XYZ file of C-alpha atoms in Angstrom:
557
model
C 0.491 -36.677 27.181
C -2.724 -38.239 28.455
C -4.378 -34.800 28.643
C -3.397 -34.070 25.036
C -4.663 -37.484 23.928
C -8.056 -36.874 25.573
C -8.408 -33.320 24.217
C -7.537 -33.245 20.495
C -8.017 -29.457 20.308
C -4.986 -29.132 22.620
C -2.979 -31.373 20.313
C -3.898 -29.345 17.238
C -2.971 -25.949 18.583
C 0.115 -27.327 20.313
C 1.266 -28.617 16.927
C 0.568 -25.212 15.386
C 2.384 -23.148 17.992
C 5.413 -25.426 18.327
C 5.484 -26.071 14.563
C 5.627 -22.410 13.633
C 8.282 -21.923 16.296
C 10.385 -24.696 14.723
C 9.683 -23.179 11.304
C 11.446 -19.959 12.319
C 14.774 -21.766 12.634
C 16.980 -20.372 9.875
C 20.196 -21.686 8.358
C 21.610 -19.042 6.007
C 18.859 -18.096 3.531
C 16.799 -21.207 4.322
C 14.024 -21.533 6.896
C 11.760 -24.560 7.219
C 8.591 -22.511 7.385
C 5.584 -23.005 9.616
C 3.910 -25.755 7.588
C 6.939 -28.038 7.514
C 7.594 -27.289 11.191
C 3.992 -28.175 12.041
C 4.288 -31.490 10.214
C 7.509 -32.411 12.034
C 6.009 -31.619 15.445
C 2.731 -33.396 14.669
C 4.601 -36.532 13.515
C 6.491 -36.594 16.812
C 3.340 -36.079 18.894
C 1.516 -38.592 16.734
C 3.946 -41.359 17.773
C 2.173 -41.195 21.174
C -1.051 -42.275 19.395
C -2.739 -38.855 19.552
C -5.337 -38.487 16.811
C -8.062 -36.112 15.609
C -11.365 -36.864 13.897
C -10.955 -37.188 10.112
C -13.826 -34.748 9.481
C -11.762 -31.925 11.000
C -9.053 -32.559 8.432
C -11.548 -32.568 5.545
C -13.240 -29.314 6.602
C -10.019 -27.364 7.047
C -8.535 -28.700 3.830
C -11.629 -27.493 1.955
C -11.205 -24.020 3.504
C -7.515 -23.973 2.571
C -7.865 -25.134 -1.011
C -10.861 -22.877 -1.777
C -9.041 -19.840 -0.373
C -5.966 -20.758 -2.411
C -8.027 -20.922 -5.584
C -9.931 -17.730 -4.762
C -6.706 -15.756 -4.369
C -5.129 -17.248 -7.499
C -8.238 -17.153 -9.725
C -7.962 -13.629 -11.211
C -4.263 -14.045 -11.958
C -4.731 -17.585 -13.293
C -7.332 -16.635 -15.893
C -5.555 -13.364 -16.701
C -2.485 -15.415 -17.620
C -4.361 -17.668 -20.034
C -3.350 -15.549 -22.997
C -0.889 -15.672 -25.832
C 1.642 -13.511 -23.994
C 1.838 -15.947 -21.066
C 1.987 -19.170 -23.086
C 5.759 -19.307 -22.756
C 5.428 -19.324 -18.964
C 2.704 -21.959 -19.201
C 5.242 -24.190 -20.958
C 7.434 -24.097 -17.841
C 4.514 -25.332 -15.721
C 3.933 -28.191 -18.155
C 7.606 -29.164 -17.879
C 7.229 -29.260 -14.082
C 4.021 -31.256 -14.301
C 5.342 -33.897 -16.703
C 8.675 -34.257 -14.895
C 7.342 -34.717 -11.357
C 4.643 -37.147 -12.465
C 7.088 -39.109 -14.609
C 9.795 -39.279 -11.928
C 7.338 -40.252 -9.190
C 5.819 -42.976 -11.366
C 9.261 -44.225 -12.392
C 10.481 -44.402 -8.786
C 7.309 -46.240 -7.746
C 7.837 -48.898 -10.406
C 11.612 -49.162 -9.984
C 11.558 -49.494 -6.168
C 8.103 -51.090 -5.808
C 6.798 -48.159 -3.729
C 3.274 -48.178 -2.360
C 0.893 -45.494 -3.582
C 1.213 -43.455 -0.371
C 5.008 -43.254 -0.416
C 5.059 -42.345 -4.117
C 2.466 -39.603 -3.560
C 4.385 -38.250 -0.571
C 7.571 -38.101 -2.638
C 5.679 -36.176 -5.329
C 4.201 -33.713 -2.826
C 7.426 -33.141 -0.899
C 9.856 -32.936 -3.777
C 7.535 -30.557 -5.626
C 7.240 -28.572 -2.339
C 3.487 -28.375 -2.916
C 1.616 -28.998 0.342
C -1.770 -29.156 -1.380
C -0.768 -32.448 -3.053
C -0.705 -34.048 0.403
C -4.413 -33.354 0.706
C -5.505 -34.311 -2.792
C -3.434 -37.515 -2.748
C -4.553 -38.507 0.751
C -8.178 -38.028 -0.240
C -7.713 -40.001 -3.451
C -6.144 -42.925 -1.562
C -9.205 -43.054 0.695
C -11.373 -43.672 -2.365
C -9.428 -46.634 -3.774
C -11.783 -49.613 -3.906
C -9.290 -52.470 -3.570
C -7.672 -51.349 -0.276
C -8.699 -52.339 3.223
C -9.287 -49.710 5.894
C -5.958 -50.618 7.523
C -4.096 -50.239 4.214
C -5.729 -46.873 3.558
C -4.637 -45.585 6.972
C -1.122 -46.943 6.460
C -0.680 -45.471 2.982
C -2.123 -42.105 4.019
C 0.447 -42.078 6.819
C 3.188 -42.808 4.290
C 2.135 -39.707 2.315
C 2.883 -37.444 5.272
C 6.196 -39.101 6.194
C 7.585 -39.176 2.652
C 6.415 -35.602 2.158
C 8.284 -34.394 5.251
C 11.650 -35.865 4.263
C 11.411 -34.966 0.575
C 10.173 -31.471 1.369
C 13.240 -30.734 3.483
C 15.643 -31.739 0.736
C 13.505 -30.277 -2.044
C 13.249 -26.955 -0.222
C 16.987 -26.628 0.303
C 17.647 -27.608 -3.312
C 15.209 -25.166 -4.953
C 16.317 -22.241 -2.742
C 20.040 -22.763 -3.409
C 19.606 -23.650 -7.082
C 17.476 -20.614 -8.003
C 19.046 -17.931 -5.829
C 22.716 -18.952 -5.905
C 23.519 -21.423 -8.683
C 21.286 -20.173 -11.519
C 22.768 -16.645 -11.616
C 26.238 -18.225 -11.861
C 25.117 -20.549 -14.662
C 23.581 -17.601 -16.515
C 26.691 -15.482 -15.821
C 24.771 -12.531 -14.445
C 24.732 -10.385 -11.369
C 21.077 -10.824 -10.435
C 20.785 -7.427 -8.736
C 22.237 -5.546 -11.742
C 20.227 -7.553 -14.278
C 16.971 -6.979 -12.361
C 17.579 -3.237 -12.093
C 18.374 -2.937 -15.813
C 15.293 -4.918 -16.824
C 13.016 -2.846 -14.557
C 14.300 0.423 -15.960
C 13.856 -0.923 -19.480
C 10.252 -1.937 -18.721
C 9.503 1.515 -17.301
C 11.143 3.400 -20.138
C 14.240 4.252 -18.147
C 12.357 5.342 -15.007
C 13.758 3.672 -11.874
C 11.293 1.839 -9.617
C 10.449 2.296 -5.948
C 11.374 -0.040 -3.121
C 8.647 -1.386 -0.820
C 9.390 1.255 1.857
C 9.597 4.200 -0.571
C 7.025 6.586 -2.007
C 7.147 9.201 -4.717
C 8.774 12.466 -3.666
C 6.899 14.158 -6.545
C 3.395 12.609 -6.760
C 1.595 12.955 -10.089
C -1.584 14.560 -8.726
C -1.135 17.615 -6.459
C -3.033 20.596 -5.058
C -1.658 24.159 -4.793
C -2.891 27.697 -3.999
C -1.891 30.751 -6.049
C -2.228 34.532 -5.726
C -3.823 36.026 -8.838
C -1.555 38.571 -10.519
C -1.112 37.565 -14.166
C -4.608 36.048 -14.539
C -6.486 39.210 -13.600
C -9.683 39.361 -15.660
C -9.613 35.764 -16.921
C -12.613 33.472 -16.489
C -12.212 30.116 -14.710
C -13.614 28.102 -17.618
C -11.129 29.732 -19.998
C -8.280 29.139 -17.558
C -9.076 25.439 -17.096
C -9.408 24.909 -20.843
C -6.028 26.481 -21.546
C -4.218 24.586 -18.768
C -5.558 21.068 -19.367
C -5.553 18.479 -16.576
C -6.118 21.149 -13.897
C -9.337 22.242 -12.178
C -10.119 25.220 -9.955
C -11.518 23.860 -6.687
C -11.904 27.110 -4.748
C -11.566 30.905 -4.970
C -11.217 33.271 -1.995
C -11.719 37.006 -2.488
C -10.857 38.861 0.651
C -12.644 36.903 3.381
C -15.363 35.530 1.070
C -15.273 32.057 -0.516
C -16.707 32.129 -4.046
C -18.261 29.337 -6.112
C -15.646 28.459 -8.781
C -18.120 28.382 -11.689
C -16.759 28.487 -15.258
C -18.083 32.049 -15.737
C -16.443 33.487 -12.620
C -13.943 36.200 -13.531
C -10.778 36.360 -11.442
C -9.576 39.661 -10.081
C -6.243 40.881 -8.767
C -5.263 39.396 -5.361
C -7.801 36.551 -5.497
C -6.545 33.329 -3.916
C -7.128 30.271 -6.109
C -6.874 26.589 -5.176
C -5.963 24.259 -8.051
C -5.879 20.457 -8.205
C -4.440 18.510 -11.095
C -1.470 16.882 -12.789
C 1.884 18.197 -11.690
C 2.808 19.416 -15.181
C -0.394 21.448 -15.445
C 0.018 22.906 -11.950
C 3.520 24.129 -12.799
C 2.179 25.807 -15.942
C -0.652 27.324 -13.911
C 1.819 29.065 -11.613
C 3.299 30.910 -14.594
C -0.157 31.821 -15.892
C -1.872 32.869 -12.624
C 0.757 34.212 -10.283
C 2.995 33.236 -7.360
C 2.277 30.156 -5.228
C 1.157 30.814 -1.647
C 1.073 28.716 1.523
C -2.131 26.868 2.425
C -4.998 29.305 2.973
C -7.460 28.644 5.850
C -10.917 27.850 4.517
C -9.668 27.299 0.963
C -8.295 23.768 1.419
C -11.177 21.820 -0.152
C -10.986 18.150 0.936
C -10.666 15.520 -1.778
C -12.394 12.137 -1.544
C -10.980 8.808 -2.736
C -12.863 5.918 -4.323
C -11.678 2.522 -5.495
C -13.788 1.632 -8.503
C -13.832 -1.708 -10.320
C -14.143 -1.462 -14.100
C -17.311 -3.441 -14.866
C -18.859 -1.548 -17.793
C -18.113 -3.037 -21.218
C -17.903 0.437 -22.737
C -15.099 1.338 -20.339
C -13.020 -1.840 -20.664
C -10.281 -1.572 -23.269
C -10.060 2.227 -23.116
C -6.879 4.102 -22.302
C -6.912 6.566 -19.419
C -6.658 9.398 -21.956
C -9.755 8.063 -23.754
C -11.653 7.735 -20.458
C -10.911 11.338 -19.545
C -11.925 12.458 -23.031
C -15.196 10.480 -23.093
C -16.283 11.495 -19.584
C -16.266 15.302 -19.166
C -16.729 14.833 -15.391
C -12.995 14.214 -15.121
C -12.143 17.730 -16.257
C -15.293 19.550 -15.180
C -15.441 18.144 -11.644
C -11.735 17.737 -11.044
C -11.521 13.923 -10.753
C -8.236 12.139 -11.420
C -7.117 8.517 -11.788
C -4.094 8.046 -9.538
C -3.608 4.252 -9.615
C -4.566 1.185 -11.644
C -4.570 -2.167 -9.825
C -4.717 -5.297 -11.991
C -4.827 -8.442 -9.852
C -1.898 -7.770 -7.503
C 0.060 -5.504 -9.857
C 0.017 -1.690 -9.684
C 0.189 -0.120 -13.147
C 1.176 3.490 -13.841
C -1.835 5.817 -14.186
C -0.438 7.327 -17.369
C -2.469 8.464 -20.374
C -1.542 5.429 -22.494
C -2.361 2.786 -19.844
C -5.262 0.658 -21.097
C -7.766 -0.486 -18.464
C -9.411 -3.906 -18.594
C -12.522 -5.339 -17.032
C -11.817 -6.172 -13.390
C -9.145 -3.486 -12.966
C -9.506 -1.349 -9.839
C -9.035 2.373 -10.437
C -8.258 4.765 -7.603
C -10.144 8.009 -8.245
C -9.370 11.211 -6.344
C -11.441 14.375 -6.517
C -14.347 16.385 -5.159
C -16.988 14.138 -3.604
C -19.855 15.310 -5.817
C -17.869 14.719 -8.995
C -16.756 11.293 -7.824
C -20.279 10.114 -7.111
C -21.470 11.101 -10.598
C -18.530 9.467 -12.347
C -18.440 6.125 -10.519
C -21.694 4.813 -12.003
C -20.447 5.473 -15.542
C -17.216 3.497 -15.102
C -18.101 0.598 -12.849
C -18.846 -0.060 -9.203
C -17.274 0.900 -5.903
C -15.200 -2.005 -4.602
C -16.755 -3.612 -1.523
C -14.041 -5.483 0.295
C -14.505 -4.601 3.946
C -16.184 -7.797 5.195
C -16.279 -11.422 4.048
C -19.387 -12.428 2.101
C -20.077 -15.778 3.774
C -22.967 -16.497 1.393
C -20.556 -16.440 -1.544
C -17.866 -18.312 0.411
C -20.260 -21.043 1.524
C -21.760 -21.531 -1.935
C -18.270 -21.770 -3.424
C -17.199 -24.557 -1.072
C -20.509 -26.408 -1.576
C -20.077 -26.203 -5.360
C -16.492 -27.439 -5.070
C -17.439 -30.358 -2.825
C -20.165 -31.452 -5.254
C -17.796 -31.144 -8.208
C -15.274 -33.303 -6.362
C -17.746 -36.186 -6.083
C -17.817 -36.719 -9.844
C -15.821 -39.803 -10.871
C -14.600 -40.291 -14.446
C -13.202 -43.664 -15.506
C -10.505 -43.942 -18.164
C -10.434 -47.657 -18.757
C -9.978 -49.219 -15.331
C -8.549 -46.030 -13.808
C -11.032 -44.003 -11.711
C -10.205 -40.296 -11.729
C -11.876 -37.824 -9.394
C -11.004 -34.305 -8.311
C -12.141 -35.081 -4.780
C -13.127 -32.380 -2.317
C -9.698 -30.765 -2.627
C -9.562 -30.587 -6.412
C -13.213 -29.583 -6.661
C -12.827 -26.743 -4.156
C -9.671 -25.605 -5.956
C -11.528 -25.342 -9.267
C -14.522 -23.608 -7.667
C -12.173 -21.238 -5.816
C -10.516 -20.268 -9.084
C -13.877 -19.634 -10.761
C -15.440 -17.791 -7.807
C -12.309 -15.654 -7.324
C -12.196 -14.821 -11.022
C -15.891 -13.948 -11.166
C -15.535 -11.719 -8.112
C -12.667 -9.861 -9.803
C -14.833 -9.208 -12.851
C -17.720 -7.699 -10.882
C -16.768 -6.632 -7.396
C -20.152 -5.620 -6.025
C -20.621 -8.900 -4.111
C -18.620 -11.935 -3.011
C -16.068 -10.010 -0.943
C -13.295 -12.085 0.607
C -10.641 -9.541 1.712
C -7.064 -10.654 0.940
C -6.106 -10.559 4.628
C -9.049 -12.805 5.530
C -8.414 -15.140 2.585
C -4.723 -15.490 3.433
C -5.542 -16.168 7.088
C -8.104 -18.808 6.096
C -5.641 -20.363 3.667
C -2.782 -20.541 6.159
C -4.928 -21.744 9.057
C -6.713 -24.341 6.930
C -3.449 -25.798 5.635
C -1.800 -25.751 9.071
C -4.714 -27.594 10.735
C -4.883 -30.109 7.888
C -1.144 -30.780 8.066
C -1.315 -31.153 11.871
C -4.154 -33.701 11.552
C -2.229 -35.597 8.871
C 0.962 -35.674 10.932
C -0.808 -36.879 14.074
C -2.396 -39.747 12.132
C 0.867 -40.625 10.352
C 3.068 -40.615 13.472
C 2.996 -44.374 14.182
C 3.932 -45.254 10.552
C 6.763 -42.735 10.228
C 9.713 -44.636 11.662
C 9.160 -47.964 9.797
C 8.931 -46.080 6.482
C 12.109 -44.097 7.172
C 13.992 -47.331 7.924
C 12.778 -48.924 4.705
C 13.335 -46.018 2.285
C 15.700 -43.747 4.229
C 18.253 -43.247 1.428
C 15.736 -43.050 -1.412
C 13.689 -40.152 -0.035
C 16.484 -37.517 0.076
C 17.640 -38.565 -3.406
C 14.085 -38.231 -4.745
C 13.663 -34.814 -3.125
C 16.796 -33.470 -4.808
C 16.278 -35.127 -8.208
C 12.665 -34.016 -8.580
C 13.753 -30.405 -8.113
C 16.916 -30.369 -10.210
C 15.590 -32.212 -13.277
C 12.540 -30.009 -14.091
C 14.322 -26.828 -12.991
C 17.318 -27.546 -15.232
C 15.129 -28.425 -18.219
C 13.075 -25.260 -17.663
C 16.241 -23.173 -17.456
C 17.503 -24.504 -20.793
C 14.134 -24.286 -22.569
C 13.292 -20.883 -21.087
C 16.624 -19.423 -22.153
C 17.073 -20.949 -25.609
C 13.548 -21.566 -26.900
C 11.197 -19.262 -25.002
C 13.673 -16.351 -24.797
C 12.514 -15.287 -21.320
C 14.545 -12.509 -19.717
C 16.962 -13.999 -17.184
C 15.632 -12.391 -13.955
C 12.061 -13.288 -14.971
C 13.128 -16.837 -15.843
C 14.700 -17.410 -12.424
C 11.538 -16.153 -10.714
C 9.341 -18.240 -13.021
C 11.225 -21.438 -12.153
C 10.672 -20.737 -8.439
C 6.990 -20.173 -9.279
C 6.584 -23.415 -11.217
C 7.767 -25.117 -8.015
C 5.315 -23.006 -5.918
C 8.237 -22.194 -3.611
C 7.680 -19.062 -1.536
C 11.030 -19.491 0.327
C 12.808 -19.627 -3.031
C 11.307 -16.392 -4.367
C 11.974 -14.722 -1.016
C 15.638 -15.657 -1.275
C 15.763 -14.639 -4.964
C 14.333 -11.173 -4.314
C 16.814 -10.700 -1.470
C 19.714 -11.520 -3.783
C 18.207 -9.418 -6.595
C 17.475 -6.508 -4.234
C 14.421 -6.064 -6.438
C 10.900 -7.385 -6.960
C 11.467 -7.906 -10.707
C 11.764 -11.742 -10.454
C 8.285 -11.669 -8.885
C 6.853 -10.706 -12.284
C 7.839 -14.126 -13.627
C 7.033 -15.912 -10.365
C 3.410 -14.766 -10.101
C 2.474 -16.175 -13.522
C 3.881 -19.689 -13.034
C 2.900 -19.742 -9.355
C -0.756 -19.122 -10.208
C -0.725 -21.783 -12.924
C 1.170 -24.390 -10.876
C -1.015 -23.756 -7.838
C -3.880 -25.107 -9.910
C -2.071 -27.829 -11.845
C 0.196 -29.433 -9.223
C -2.570 -30.358 -6.728
C -4.238 -32.304 -9.538
C -1.165 -34.523 -9.884
C -2.023 -36.226 -6.581
C -5.263 -37.854 -7.780
C -3.677 -38.612 -11.175
C -0.724 -40.485 -9.640
C -2.938 -42.295 -7.131
C -5.361 -43.269 -9.882
C -2.627 -44.632 -12.147
C -0.742 -46.521 -9.418
C -3.918 -47.661 -7.672
C -5.180 -49.272 -10.840
């Protein structure tokens, strides 16, 4: 242990590796997860008085919280609309309940500010609260350095115990008990709702793809279309373009004035319905013809032009003749993390990413009229660095309400800046790239290192706190899950009229519980509950971390 004590980098990565190993332990549908496992291991190693410089914890927490905000920003602001207000109400229920219960427990049992904050963070299963509360405690004016260290240690210990009980409660309550209370079979209800949302069309599982894709290419032998011009043929078919013509051994330029002759070979690209009609109009389909298989390019284009935003796909194709003339097709619409059908009536919004498929020359001409090619291949560290600097500066601002000092701190400031920078990037995706894989890695690593540092520091205070409040912590972890979840279930069902599978997912999201939604989707055998989860998860990911400084400010006063 002496080697670990002298080399803190060994301690950190030992906590990470052993913690994630412990986190893989599964009991039924419940697994602790890597973060909780890391905290348990770091608390144990911390009892041997192994510590890490506080600046390491601050830096990695800033990376975590900014990445969290960056990923959630587009979805967060997209959900600030009238349609999502009913889901926002669920997040407010969660916010009011956890703050009220934590404050009530602190007053009833004379808890110190660190223990109360740890109960809030653990029972709400929101790891970010550990950071925002710990930072807020460090800024309280009337505490000595020893008291600050002690109370910050209490945050981690109370969080660990309450998290365990809160995690088990939210997973079992949402995935097992709620469907029984609602008297539904979650798998059947999710399937019915999905088919209703798609107009009776069944959805695809994660490992499935369309057997009949909407955009296809085919070659035909000219028999019935002898003597017809290409321009006339394309106009009569609609949604189909001629990409190549082979006459004997010669490849011809498929200009609109070219007249087809008997036995020509024609390559068509277009919508499946139009291709089927083309077969009846041109002649029999043939196998692929060497030299006639014109390659199609793909571009992902972000909608940035105001003239384009708000248009349906049908209107886009009507207003831009390049779609028909150059054989370019929209095959996918990505809005935040949701794939929308590329149907004629789908309306595109600013920030949507359209997948365009077609001849390279036509694509290049069309892209500039719609938006900009998405650049997401490497992290823009200029944008990332400026975002964290802006968040750190924002966190230094202190606002006093009476005698209560309120400050976002580095954590809250970086969360707000992450939301804004992520949202702005989604609106104009020509700069500020932070690929999702990189952002998720930064988020997970930042939180894991922060939690390991917190656990190592809190190790010596863990056992005395457990002896003093051993029975209270499990009770708080269970109560702070059941009370807001039950209220949300009643309000969501009777007042907000949220569909039952969406409501169950939304309640897991208001708790920011990834294990819960994982268990729910397994029971549902569908991703439908995720549609409710993503809305409340994005909102709660912003709101819950702010409860740490609020509770610390109120109790510290």
